[in-house]
Amino acid sequence: MLGFMRGQPLLSPVIHREKMAAAPVMMPYFGQQISSKSDLVPDWTRQEVSTGTTIMAVEYDGGVVIGADSRTTTGAYIANRVTDKLTRIHNKIYCCRSGSAADTQAIAEIVAYQLGFHSIELDEPPLVETAANLFRASCYRYREELTAGILVAGWDKRKGGQVYSVPIGGMLVRQPVSVGGSGSTYIYGFMDANYKPGMNKEQCMELTAAALSLAMERDGSSGGVVRLASISEEGVERRVILGNQLPKFSTH
Amino acid sequence: MEKHCTDSRVKGVSTGTTILAAIFDGGVVIGSDSRASIGGEYVSSKTINKVIQVHDRIFCCIAGSLADAQAVIKTAKFHLSFHSVQMESPPQVIAAASVLKDLCYKNKDELQAGFLTAGWDKKNGPQVYVVSLGGMLISQQVTIGGSGSTFIYGYVDAKYKPNMSKEECLQFATNALALAMGRDNVSGGVAHLVVITEKGVEHVVVPGDKLPRFHDE
């Protein structure tokens, strides 16, 4: 059975990681010795690393398409401009991460471990719904400590392509299309207008790339390149769209 | 980060609303939703008109505190009509926008109101101006404001084209307002649209049940 259901040691890895994640934040102590007013020490040493971001996942008949921007920030400094926010949880299950980089990396590692173990016990590829529930269990139990908004997407034999949204707070809901992250607010309208049920894989890819480009143009915390992946029975196909190749819209 | 501040007092000046203005070939469309709410918990009016006429061919939409905005507009209307009498001609759109800007800038410490001004004048044709909170004045081809506007930035960026026809622009504005009203809980009701051209002014009201529906509704 899955470790967390026994109420056992899965607690400690999370708490341990919280402390690990806190280490960079302890650096400012050094800064404060120089001057608490801090003109000498840049602001970003005191800011938490955040994947202020735009992520998106779309179901199509036969699989899912997921996408994300590639910017990780500490305050105003872009710590990583080529981040990969599409994290593999299992062969055909990926998650899109938004929120605190440390929190989401920690949770994703833990869920990947739990799911791998579960899959071995079952002797079968795990279900996307199982992965989503594992995310939800961690995100809900530690909701006060965590800042994590996650989209879980993948393909399994039972229900085909599925997208599950686990926003901050730890709710779980399955949606045919979902966006997340700070940049997502700007593309709700675009997504509502342009998503139609019954699109094929290429149409979903185009929709995701267009939506992410629009969000990246408007959201200061999103930018860089667009990373896309499609997951289906055949496997996982990853693409990168560089800045100069992004879809352009009329500037005004 | 994903944490949005939903407390309307703390959120600051985003009034519970969606407003937009867009230039098309030969005129301009300005529009808004029709909901007035108290903190997102109670809808105090379902059919308020947020598109206010300040002169024959110049209209304004408000963002921010309704009380401040009404006071400013009242003053602006007076200044504008006086200016128009002095000049012996209809005021230019930029004159209306400048009057609003002056009031907002000089009283920036007390006021919390921003405006979209749209209109047509003989010298420069159709124009749209934004007067933001602190009193900045800029001219744009298309602009959106209010709390519901965040959800349609992507749609507007993708869909707006310069030199659309009147029908295309009306459809674009209606769609944009409908999308925003569908996602923002403090925007809703009917869509008020005003089309201003050389020939005159046309009011279009799209009731809730006639608004375009999207895939999940």
Tab-separated table of C-alpha atoms in Angstrom:
chain	number	residue	atom	x	y	z
A	1	MET	CA	0.000	0.000	0.000
A	2	LEU	CA	1.073	3.514	-0.430
A	3	GLY	CA	3.178	4.821	2.426
A	4	PHE	CA	1.158	7.912	3.136
A	5	MET	CA	-1.989	5.976	3.786
A	6	ARG	CA	-0.358	4.405	6.840
A	7	GLY	CA	0.329	7.912	8.047
A	8	GLN	CA	4.002	7.119	8.112
A	9	PRO	CA	7.396	8.476	7.233
A	10	LEU	CA	6.285	10.349	4.127
A	11	LEU	CA	5.888	13.216	6.561
A	12	SER	CA	9.560	13.494	7.293
A	13	PRO	CA	10.824	13.884	3.725
A	14	VAL	CA	8.543	16.863	3.233
A	15	ILE	CA	9.516	18.575	6.465
A	16	HIS	CA	13.156	17.803	5.840
A	17	ARG	CA	12.906	19.374	2.439
A	18	GLU	CA	11.189	22.429	3.846
A	19	LYS	CA	14.262	23.043	5.897
A	20	MET	CA	16.499	22.402	2.930
A	21	ALA	CA	14.481	24.850	0.929
A	22	ALA	CA	14.883	27.369	3.722
A	23	ALA	CA	18.675	27.344	3.369
A	24	PRO	CA	18.875	29.945	0.579
A	25	VAL	CA	16.610	32.217	2.576
A	26	MET	CA	19.077	32.036	5.443
A	27	MET	CA	21.705	33.730	3.301
A	28	PRO	CA	20.330	37.197	4.082
A	29	TYR	CA	21.765	36.877	7.555
A	30	PHE	CA	25.033	37.531	5.858
A	31	GLY	CA	23.550	40.550	4.144
A	32	GLN	CA	22.095	41.935	7.305
A	33	GLN	CA	25.499	41.976	8.934
A	34	ILE	CA	26.650	44.406	6.300
A	35	SER	CA	23.690	46.696	6.435
A	36	SER	CA	20.073	46.138	7.160
A	37	LYS	CA	19.073	48.880	4.767
A	38	SER	CA	20.558	46.719	2.105
A	39	ASP	CA	21.719	48.892	-0.729
A	40	LEU	CA	24.845	46.809	-0.631
A	41	VAL	CA	23.137	43.465	-0.863
A	42	PRO	CA	20.785	42.810	-3.744
A	43	ASP	CA	17.152	42.273	-2.925
A	44	TRP	CA	16.956	38.939	-4.619
A	45	THR	CA	19.091	37.189	-2.037
A	46	ARG	CA	16.231	37.652	0.339
A	47	GLN	CA	13.463	36.552	-1.989
A	48	GLU	CA	12.186	33.075	-2.307
A	49	VAL	CA	12.722	31.387	-5.622
A	50	SER	CA	9.416	31.333	-7.412
A	51	THR	CA	8.169	29.803	-10.596
A	52	GLY	CA	5.867	32.774	-11.185
A	53	THR	CA	4.754	31.217	-14.354
A	54	THR	CA	2.243	30.207	-16.966
A	55	ILE	CA	1.348	26.551	-17.366
A	56	MET	CA	-1.329	24.875	-19.447
A	57	ALA	CA	-2.631	21.404	-20.144
A	58	VAL	CA	-5.203	20.272	-22.739
A	59	GLU	CA	-6.874	16.911	-23.286
A	60	TYR	CA	-7.445	15.573	-26.764
A	61	ASP	CA	-8.813	12.275	-27.973
A	62	GLY	CA	-5.892	9.953	-27.422
A	63	GLY	CA	-3.692	11.986	-25.120
A	64	VAL	CA	-2.785	15.316	-23.593
A	65	VAL	CA	-0.684	18.324	-24.528
A	66	ILE	CA	1.106	20.194	-21.759
A	67	GLY	CA	3.074	23.424	-21.918
A	68	ALA	CA	4.920	25.919	-19.756
A	69	ASP	CA	7.106	28.992	-19.989
A	70	SER	CA	10.691	28.803	-18.732
A	71	ARG	CA	11.259	31.617	-16.253
A	72	THR	CA	12.182	31.187	-12.583
A	73	THR	CA	12.560	34.361	-10.554
A	74	THR	CA	13.927	35.447	-7.204
A	75	GLY	CA	12.263	38.799	-6.877
A	76	ALA	CA	13.180	40.772	-9.965
A	77	TYR	CA	16.147	38.583	-10.893
A	78	ILE	CA	15.558	35.734	-13.316
A	79	ALA	CA	17.360	32.872	-11.672
A	80	ASN	CA	16.788	30.483	-14.544
A	81	ARG	CA	15.559	31.569	-17.979
A	82	VAL	CA	15.426	28.070	-19.442
A	83	THR	CA	13.657	26.202	-16.656
A	84	ASP	CA	11.936	22.940	-17.378
A	85	LYS	CA	8.658	23.080	-15.513
A	86	LEU	CA	7.302	19.941	-17.127
A	87	THR	CA	8.410	17.284	-14.697
A	88	ARG	CA	8.216	13.570	-15.304
A	89	ILE	CA	6.388	11.662	-12.609
A	90	HIS	CA	6.101	8.412	-14.486
A	91	ASN	CA	6.530	7.193	-18.059
A	92	LYS	CA	3.285	8.675	-19.263
A	93	ILE	CA	2.436	11.035	-16.412
A	94	TYR	CA	3.870	14.536	-16.186
A	95	CYS	CA	3.174	17.516	-13.990
A	96	CYS	CA	3.381	21.261	-14.677
A	97	ARG	CA	4.689	23.201	-11.699
A	98	SER	CA	3.855	26.718	-10.535
A	99	GLY	CA	4.402	28.517	-7.256
A	100	SER	CA	7.421	28.030	-5.061
A	101	ALA	CA	10.175	26.244	-6.969
A	102	ALA	CA	11.370	24.462	-3.860
A	103	ASP	CA	7.934	23.292	-2.775
A	104	THR	CA	6.962	21.995	-6.188
A	105	GLN	CA	10.250	20.207	-6.763
A	106	ALA	CA	9.968	18.547	-3.377
A	107	ILE	CA	6.384	17.446	-3.868
A	108	ALA	CA	7.054	16.165	-7.369
A	109	GLU	CA	9.974	14.059	-6.144
A	110	ILE	CA	7.914	12.584	-3.383
A	111	VAL	CA	4.961	11.787	-5.610
A	112	ALA	CA	7.267	10.260	-8.219
A	113	TYR	CA	8.674	7.991	-5.539
A	114	GLN	CA	5.244	7.037	-4.206
A	115	LEU	CA	3.893	6.401	-7.680
A	116	GLY	CA	6.898	4.322	-8.740
A	117	PHE	CA	6.501	2.149	-5.682
A	118	HIS	CA	2.765	1.800	-6.272
A	119	SER	CA	3.327	0.866	-9.892
A	120	ILE	CA	5.739	-1.893	-8.922
A	121	GLU	CA	3.254	-3.287	-6.409
A	122	LEU	CA	0.490	-3.188	-9.010
A	123	ASP	CA	2.738	-4.566	-11.721
A	124	GLU	CA	1.061	-2.189	-14.141
A	125	PRO	CA	1.456	1.426	-15.308
A	126	PRO	CA	-0.195	3.713	-12.767
A	127	LEU	CA	-3.327	5.743	-13.439
A	128	VAL	CA	-3.184	9.495	-13.935
A	129	GLU	CA	-5.940	9.820	-11.373
A	130	THR	CA	-3.730	8.065	-8.819
A	131	ALA	CA	-0.890	10.497	-9.451
A	132	ALA	CA	-3.272	13.421	-9.152
A	133	ASN	CA	-4.600	12.112	-5.867
A	134	LEU	CA	-1.092	11.712	-4.502
A	135	PHE	CA	-0.391	15.350	-5.335
A	136	ARG	CA	-3.618	16.381	-3.751
A	137	ALA	CA	-2.941	14.422	-0.596
A	138	SER	CA	0.391	16.174	-0.029
A	139	CYS	CA	-0.815	19.603	-1.113
A	140	TYR	CA	-3.891	19.453	1.098
A	141	ARG	CA	-2.234	18.015	4.182
A	142	TYR	CA	0.516	20.624	4.151
A	143	ARG	CA	-1.558	23.426	2.685
A	144	GLU	CA	-0.411	25.952	5.318
A	145	GLU	CA	3.265	25.392	4.575
A	146	LEU	CA	3.184	24.991	0.838
A	147	THR	CA	2.754	27.301	-2.115
A	148	ALA	CA	2.219	24.979	-5.018
A	149	GLY	CA	-0.151	25.013	-7.975
A	150	ILE	CA	0.182	21.904	-10.072
A	151	LEU	CA	-1.343	20.490	-13.233
A	152	VAL	CA	-1.109	16.702	-13.501
A	153	ALA	CA	-1.523	15.306	-16.997
A	154	GLY	CA	-0.908	12.030	-18.733
A	155	TRP	CA	-2.276	9.013	-20.501
A	156	ASP	CA	-3.405	5.689	-19.127
A	157	LYS	CA	-5.210	2.705	-20.551
A	158	ARG	CA	-8.369	3.161	-18.538
A	159	LYS	CA	-9.410	6.733	-19.310
A	160	GLY	CA	-7.013	7.887	-22.025
A	161	GLY	CA	-5.701	11.435	-21.851
A	162	GLN	CA	-6.557	13.265	-18.631
A	163	VAL	CA	-5.764	16.628	-17.058
A	164	TYR	CA	-6.168	17.186	-13.335
A	165	SER	CA	-5.739	20.538	-11.635
A	166	VAL	CA	-4.395	20.744	-8.060
A	167	PRO	CA	-4.292	24.469	-7.254
A	168	ILE	CA	-3.064	26.122	-4.054
A	169	GLY	CA	-5.032	24.779	-1.121
A	170	GLY	CA	-5.157	21.244	-2.381
A	171	MET	CA	-8.361	20.917	-4.375
A	172	LEU	CA	-8.502	18.273	-7.088
A	173	VAL	CA	-10.587	18.620	-10.219
A	174	ARG	CA	-10.418	17.068	-13.642
A	175	GLN	CA	-10.827	19.516	-16.530
A	176	PRO	CA	-10.530	19.130	-20.289
A	177	VAL	CA	-8.317	22.204	-20.383
A	178	SER	CA	-6.630	23.996	-17.542
A	179	VAL	CA	-4.206	26.879	-17.047
A	180	GLY	CA	-2.231	27.857	-13.990
A	181	GLY	CA	0.382	30.191	-12.611
A	182	SER	CA	0.563	33.958	-12.367
A	183	GLY	CA	0.296	34.433	-16.117
A	184	SER	CA	-2.807	32.319	-16.418
A	185	THR	CA	-5.222	35.127	-15.529
A	186	TYR	CA	-4.393	36.881	-18.788
A	187	ILE	CA	-5.339	33.952	-20.976
A	188	TYR	CA	-8.606	32.735	-19.474
A	189	GLY	CA	-10.524	34.737	-22.040
A	190	PHE	CA	-8.384	33.502	-24.923
A	191	MET	CA	-8.683	29.926	-23.766
A	192	ASP	CA	-12.460	30.114	-23.316
A	193	ALA	CA	-12.845	31.581	-26.790
A	194	ASN	CA	-10.516	29.231	-28.632
A	195	TYR	CA	-10.764	25.827	-26.981
A	196	LYS	CA	-13.267	23.501	-28.589
A	197	PRO	CA	-13.852	19.910	-27.573
A	198	GLY	CA	-12.671	17.444	-30.192
A	199	MET	CA	-9.451	19.160	-31.271
A	200	ASN	CA	-6.574	16.993	-32.441
A	201	LYS	CA	-3.009	16.955	-31.170
A	202	GLU	CA	-1.591	19.592	-33.538
A	203	GLN	CA	-4.448	21.988	-32.853
A	204	CYS	CA	-3.902	21.563	-29.109
A	205	MET	CA	-0.197	22.258	-29.559
A	206	GLU	CA	-0.935	25.452	-31.483
A	207	LEU	CA	-3.502	26.593	-28.972
A	208	THR	CA	-1.103	25.991	-26.088
A	209	ALA	CA	1.799	27.733	-27.811
A	210	ALA	CA	-0.368	30.737	-28.696
A	211	ALA	CA	-1.858	31.001	-25.217
A	212	LEU	CA	1.527	30.747	-23.526
A	213	SER	CA	3.005	33.390	-25.845
A	214	LEU	CA	0.195	35.798	-25.026
A	215	ALA	CA	0.630	35.232	-21.307
A	216	MET	CA	4.387	35.633	-21.538
A	217	GLU	CA	3.920	38.978	-23.253
A	218	ARG	CA	1.783	40.325	-20.427
A	219	ASP	CA	3.088	38.639	-17.280
A	220	GLY	CA	6.420	39.851	-15.951
A	221	SER	CA	7.008	36.584	-14.144
A	222	SER	CA	6.633	34.474	-17.284
A	223	GLY	CA	8.952	34.404	-20.234
A	224	GLY	CA	11.818	32.691	-21.984
A	225	VAL	CA	10.981	29.767	-24.221
A	226	VAL	CA	7.841	27.677	-24.522
A	227	ARG	CA	8.247	24.045	-23.601
A	228	LEU	CA	5.606	21.676	-24.940
A	229	ALA	CA	5.056	17.972	-24.529
A	230	SER	CA	2.447	15.590	-25.826
A	231	ILE	CA	1.656	12.350	-24.033
A	232	SER	CA	-0.250	9.528	-25.666
A	233	GLU	CA	-0.262	5.782	-25.955
A	234	GLU	CA	2.744	6.026	-28.280
A	235	GLY	CA	4.807	7.847	-25.687
A	236	VAL	CA	6.034	11.321	-24.845
A	237	GLU	CA	7.124	13.858	-27.452
A	238	ARG	CA	8.820	17.059	-26.277
A	239	ARG	CA	9.251	20.318	-28.162
A	240	VAL	CA	10.822	23.671	-27.461
A	241	ILE	CA	9.750	26.879	-29.155
A	242	LEU	CA	12.410	29.568	-28.884
A	243	GLY	CA	11.631	33.222	-28.292
A	244	ASN	CA	11.979	34.365	-31.879
A	245	GLN	CA	9.818	31.519	-33.166
A	246	LEU	CA	6.852	32.214	-30.915
A	247	PRO	CA	3.555	33.136	-32.548
A	248	LYS	CA	3.272	36.884	-32.924
A	249	PHE	CA	0.165	38.985	-32.541
A	250	SER	CA	-0.506	42.414	-33.916
A	251	THR	CA	1.207	44.952	-31.713
A	252	HIS	CA	-0.715	48.031	-30.776
B	1	MET	CA	3.056	33.213	-7.540
B	2	GLU	CA	-0.506	32.109	-7.735
B	3	LYS	CA	-1.864	33.902	-4.658
B	4	HIS	CA	-4.350	36.486	-5.850
B	5	CYS	CA	-5.614	39.011	-3.372
B	6	THR	CA	-9.333	38.769	-3.671
B	7	ASP	CA	-10.242	41.181	-0.911
B	8	SER	CA	-11.535	44.131	-2.852
B	9	ARG	CA	-10.296	46.658	-0.333
B	10	VAL	CA	-6.788	45.309	-0.338
B	11	LYS	CA	-6.770	44.737	-4.094
B	12	GLY	CA	-6.768	48.475	-4.370
B	13	VAL	CA	-8.341	50.266	-7.189
B	14	SER	CA	-9.593	47.573	-9.517
B	15	THR	CA	-13.229	48.321	-9.423
B	16	GLY	CA	-15.484	45.326	-9.845
B	17	THR	CA	-15.955	45.853	-13.525
B	18	THR	CA	-14.776	45.256	-17.057
B	19	ILE	CA	-14.415	48.173	-19.431
B	20	LEU	CA	-12.964	48.435	-22.881
B	21	ALA	CA	-12.542	50.767	-25.819
B	22	ALA	CA	-11.346	49.987	-29.328
B	23	ILE	CA	-10.818	51.925	-32.537
B	24	PHE	CA	-12.165	50.573	-35.819
B	25	ASP	CA	-12.156	51.935	-39.336
B	26	GLY	CA	-14.150	55.137	-39.043
B	27	GLY	CA	-15.052	55.163	-35.390
B	28	VAL	CA	-14.631	53.804	-31.923
B	29	VAL	CA	-16.484	51.340	-29.702
B	30	ILE	CA	-16.543	51.820	-25.940
B	31	GLY	CA	-18.247	49.393	-23.596
B	32	SER	CA	-18.620	47.960	-20.136
B	33	ASP	CA	-20.454	45.373	-18.080
B	34	SER	CA	-23.322	46.443	-15.838
B	35	ARG	CA	-22.673	45.037	-12.384
B	36	ALA	CA	-22.109	47.075	-9.245
B	37	SER	CA	-21.135	44.972	-6.275
B	38	ILE	CA	-20.073	45.355	-2.681
B	39	GLY	CA	-16.917	43.400	-2.190
B	40	GLY	CA	-17.941	40.550	-4.436
B	41	GLU	CA	-20.592	39.387	-1.999
B	42	TYR	CA	-23.649	41.346	-2.982
B	43	VAL	CA	-24.671	42.695	-6.337
B	44	SER	CA	-26.048	46.121	-5.615
B	45	SER	CA	-27.059	46.775	-9.203
B	46	LYS	CA	-27.437	44.430	-12.163
B	47	THR	CA	-27.976	47.102	-14.758
B	48	ILE	CA	-25.836	50.083	-13.969
B	49	ASN	CA	-24.504	51.956	-16.983
B	50	LYS	CA	-20.821	52.682	-16.646
B	51	VAL	CA	-20.480	54.368	-20.033
B	52	ILE	CA	-20.993	58.060	-19.402
B	53	GLN	CA	-21.449	60.768	-21.973
B	54	VAL	CA	-19.315	63.844	-21.386
B	55	HIS	CA	-20.066	65.514	-24.709
B	56	ASP	CA	-21.882	64.848	-27.961
B	57	ARG	CA	-19.284	62.496	-29.359
B	58	ILE	CA	-17.129	61.814	-26.308
B	59	PHE	CA	-17.816	59.053	-23.795
B	60	CYS	CA	-16.007	57.815	-20.697
B	61	CYS	CA	-15.796	54.609	-18.737
B	62	ILE	CA	-14.735	54.579	-15.125
B	63	ALA	CA	-12.338	52.373	-13.265
B	64	GLY	CA	-11.904	52.694	-9.538
B	65	SER	CA	-14.027	54.248	-6.850
B	66	LEU	CA	-17.472	55.050	-8.175
B	67	ALA	CA	-17.850	58.047	-5.876
B	68	ASP	CA	-14.568	59.623	-6.938
B	69	ALA	CA	-15.276	58.929	-10.569
B	70	GLN	CA	-18.707	60.532	-10.497
B	71	ALA	CA	-17.348	63.632	-8.799
B	72	VAL	CA	-14.535	63.950	-11.305
B	73	ILE	CA	-16.819	63.453	-14.283
B	74	LYS	CA	-19.245	66.058	-13.061
B	75	THR	CA	-16.445	68.599	-12.832
B	76	ALA	CA	-15.000	67.506	-16.160
B	77	LYS	CA	-18.349	67.890	-17.940
B	78	PHE	CA	-18.614	71.427	-16.719
B	79	HIS	CA	-15.068	72.327	-17.770
B	80	LEU	CA	-15.563	70.715	-21.125
B	81	SER	CA	-18.775	72.457	-21.993
B	82	PHE	CA	-17.295	75.777	-20.931
B	83	HIS	CA	-14.242	75.078	-23.088
B	84	SER	CA	-16.485	74.182	-25.977
B	85	VAL	CA	-18.356	77.481	-25.690
B	86	GLN	CA	-15.099	79.414	-25.611
B	87	MET	CA	-13.723	77.594	-28.643
B	88	GLU	CA	-17.065	77.836	-30.457
B	89	SER	CA	-16.713	74.275	-31.633
B	90	PRO	CA	-17.131	70.752	-30.281
B	91	PRO	CA	-14.235	69.804	-28.020
B	92	GLN	CA	-11.536	67.462	-29.183
B	93	VAL	CA	-11.363	64.052	-27.571
B	94	ILE	CA	-7.934	64.864	-26.215
B	95	ALA	CA	-9.381	67.933	-24.526
B	96	ALA	CA	-11.808	65.738	-22.602
B	97	ALA	CA	-9.033	63.330	-21.712
B	98	SER	CA	-6.760	66.191	-20.629
B	99	VAL	CA	-9.401	67.660	-18.377
B	100	LEU	CA	-9.797	64.301	-16.669
B	101	LYS	CA	-6.051	63.878	-16.481
B	102	ASP	CA	-5.576	67.266	-14.839
B	103	LEU	CA	-8.169	66.493	-12.208
B	104	CYS	CA	-6.679	63.054	-11.529
B	105	TYR	CA	-3.097	64.291	-11.410
B	106	LYS	CA	-3.658	67.365	-9.271
B	107	ASN	CA	-5.748	65.425	-6.781
B	108	LYS	CA	-3.856	62.178	-6.972
B	109	ASP	CA	-3.511	61.862	-3.209
B	110	GLU	CA	-7.236	61.974	-2.603
B	111	LEU	CA	-8.644	60.236	-5.657
B	112	GLN	CA	-8.761	56.632	-6.743
B	113	ALA	CA	-10.235	56.748	-10.199
B	114	GLY	CA	-9.048	56.067	-13.718
B	115	PHE	CA	-10.847	56.604	-17.015
B	116	LEU	CA	-11.100	55.364	-20.541
B	117	THR	CA	-12.090	58.183	-22.862
B	118	ALA	CA	-13.235	57.442	-26.378
B	119	GLY	CA	-14.718	59.628	-29.041
B	120	TRP	CA	-14.618	61.139	-32.458
B	121	ASP	CA	-13.573	64.636	-33.460
B	122	LYS	CA	-13.079	66.325	-36.783
B	123	LYS	CA	-9.377	66.967	-36.397
B	124	ASN	CA	-8.106	63.520	-35.471
B	125	GLY	CA	-10.984	61.151	-36.112
B	126	PRO	CA	-11.604	58.278	-33.699
B	127	GLN	CA	-9.400	58.194	-30.612
B	128	VAL	CA	-9.055	56.305	-27.352
B	129	TYR	CA	-7.252	57.689	-24.313
B	130	VAL	CA	-6.428	56.120	-20.980
B	131	VAL	CA	-6.099	58.237	-17.869
B	132	SER	CA	-4.619	56.003	-15.224
B	133	LEU	CA	-4.745	56.311	-11.456
B	134	GLY	CA	-1.919	58.745	-10.855
B	135	GLY	CA	-2.845	60.923	-13.789
B	136	MET	CA	-0.893	59.481	-16.710
B	137	LEU	CA	-2.479	60.107	-20.100
B	138	ILE	CA	-1.750	57.890	-23.073
B	139	SER	CA	-3.386	57.216	-26.380
B	140	GLN	CA	-3.971	53.648	-27.510
B	141	GLN	CA	-5.751	51.782	-30.296
B	142	VAL	CA	-7.427	49.382	-27.906
B	143	THR	CA	-7.512	49.325	-24.158
B	144	ILE	CA	-9.165	47.417	-21.348
B	145	GLY	CA	-9.615	48.110	-17.648
B	146	GLY	CA	-11.231	47.004	-14.427
B	147	SER	CA	-10.888	43.784	-12.475
B	148	GLY	CA	-12.287	41.653	-15.274
B	149	SER	CA	-9.768	42.949	-17.766
B	150	THR	CA	-6.946	40.716	-16.526
B	151	PHE	CA	-8.728	37.692	-17.970
B	152	ILE	CA	-9.000	39.092	-21.457
B	153	TYR	CA	-5.535	40.517	-22.082
B	154	GLY	CA	-4.631	37.418	-24.040
B	155	TYR	CA	-7.856	37.465	-26.036
B	156	VAL	CA	-7.570	41.165	-26.866
B	157	ASP	CA	-3.902	40.867	-27.848
B	158	ALA	CA	-4.712	37.957	-30.121
B	159	LYS	CA	-7.965	39.137	-31.609
B	160	TYR	CA	-7.745	42.903	-32.077
B	161	LYS	CA	-6.719	44.071	-35.532
B	162	PRO	CA	-6.447	47.705	-36.588
B	163	ASN	CA	-8.986	48.886	-39.196
B	164	MET	CA	-11.707	46.376	-38.488
B	165	SER	CA	-15.210	47.102	-39.727
B	166	LYS	CA	-17.876	48.334	-37.334
B	167	GLU	CA	-19.586	44.939	-37.140
B	168	GLU	CA	-16.305	43.104	-36.526
B	169	CYS	CA	-15.366	45.532	-33.798
B	170	LEU	CA	-18.757	45.256	-32.126
B	171	GLN	CA	-18.474	41.479	-32.193
B	172	PHE	CA	-14.947	41.666	-30.810
B	173	ALA	CA	-16.033	43.970	-27.971
B	174	THR	CA	-19.068	41.846	-27.137
B	175	ASN	CA	-16.977	38.676	-27.073
B	176	ALA	CA	-14.308	40.268	-24.919
B	177	LEU	CA	-16.838	41.548	-22.381
B	178	ALA	CA	-18.647	38.204	-22.343
B	179	LEU	CA	-15.411	36.325	-21.712
B	180	ALA	CA	-14.447	38.656	-18.890
B	181	MET	CA	-17.899	38.453	-17.322
B	182	GLY	CA	-17.660	34.674	-17.514
B	183	ARG	CA	-14.513	34.591	-15.423
B	184	ASP	CA	-14.765	37.609	-13.117
B	185	ASN	CA	-17.344	37.308	-10.388
B	186	VAL	CA	-17.653	41.059	-9.899
B	187	SER	CA	-18.389	41.727	-13.573
B	188	GLY	CA	-21.666	40.700	-15.115
B	189	GLY	CA	-25.150	41.618	-16.180
B	190	VAL	CA	-25.574	43.093	-19.633
B	191	ALA	CA	-22.997	44.477	-22.020
B	192	HIS	CA	-23.366	48.199	-22.666
B	193	LEU	CA	-21.702	49.287	-25.877
B	194	VAL	CA	-21.553	52.690	-27.516
B	195	VAL	CA	-20.438	53.154	-31.122
B	196	ILE	CA	-19.191	56.652	-31.962
B	197	THR	CA	-18.597	57.757	-35.531
B	198	GLU	CA	-18.709	60.945	-37.540
B	199	LYS	CA	-22.371	60.331	-38.186
B	200	GLY	CA	-23.371	60.030	-34.570
B	201	VAL	CA	-23.706	57.845	-31.548
B	202	GLU	CA	-25.336	54.421	-31.325
B	203	HIS	CA	-26.091	52.567	-28.095
B	204	VAL	CA	-26.110	48.797	-28.183
B	205	VAL	CA	-27.225	46.793	-25.170
B	206	VAL	CA	-26.630	43.054	-25.253
B	207	PRO	CA	-28.708	41.353	-22.565
B	208	GLY	CA	-27.229	38.472	-20.611
B	209	ASP	CA	-28.994	35.721	-22.476
B	210	LYS	CA	-27.886	37.074	-25.866
B	211	LEU	CA	-24.225	37.218	-24.957
B	212	PRO	CA	-21.997	34.786	-26.844
B	213	ARG	CA	-21.548	31.462	-25.101
B	214	PHE	CA	-18.295	29.579	-24.983
B	215	HIS	CA	-17.451	25.954	-24.902
B	216	ASP	CA	-18.133	25.139	-21.294
B	217	GLU	CA	-21.331	27.104	-20.777
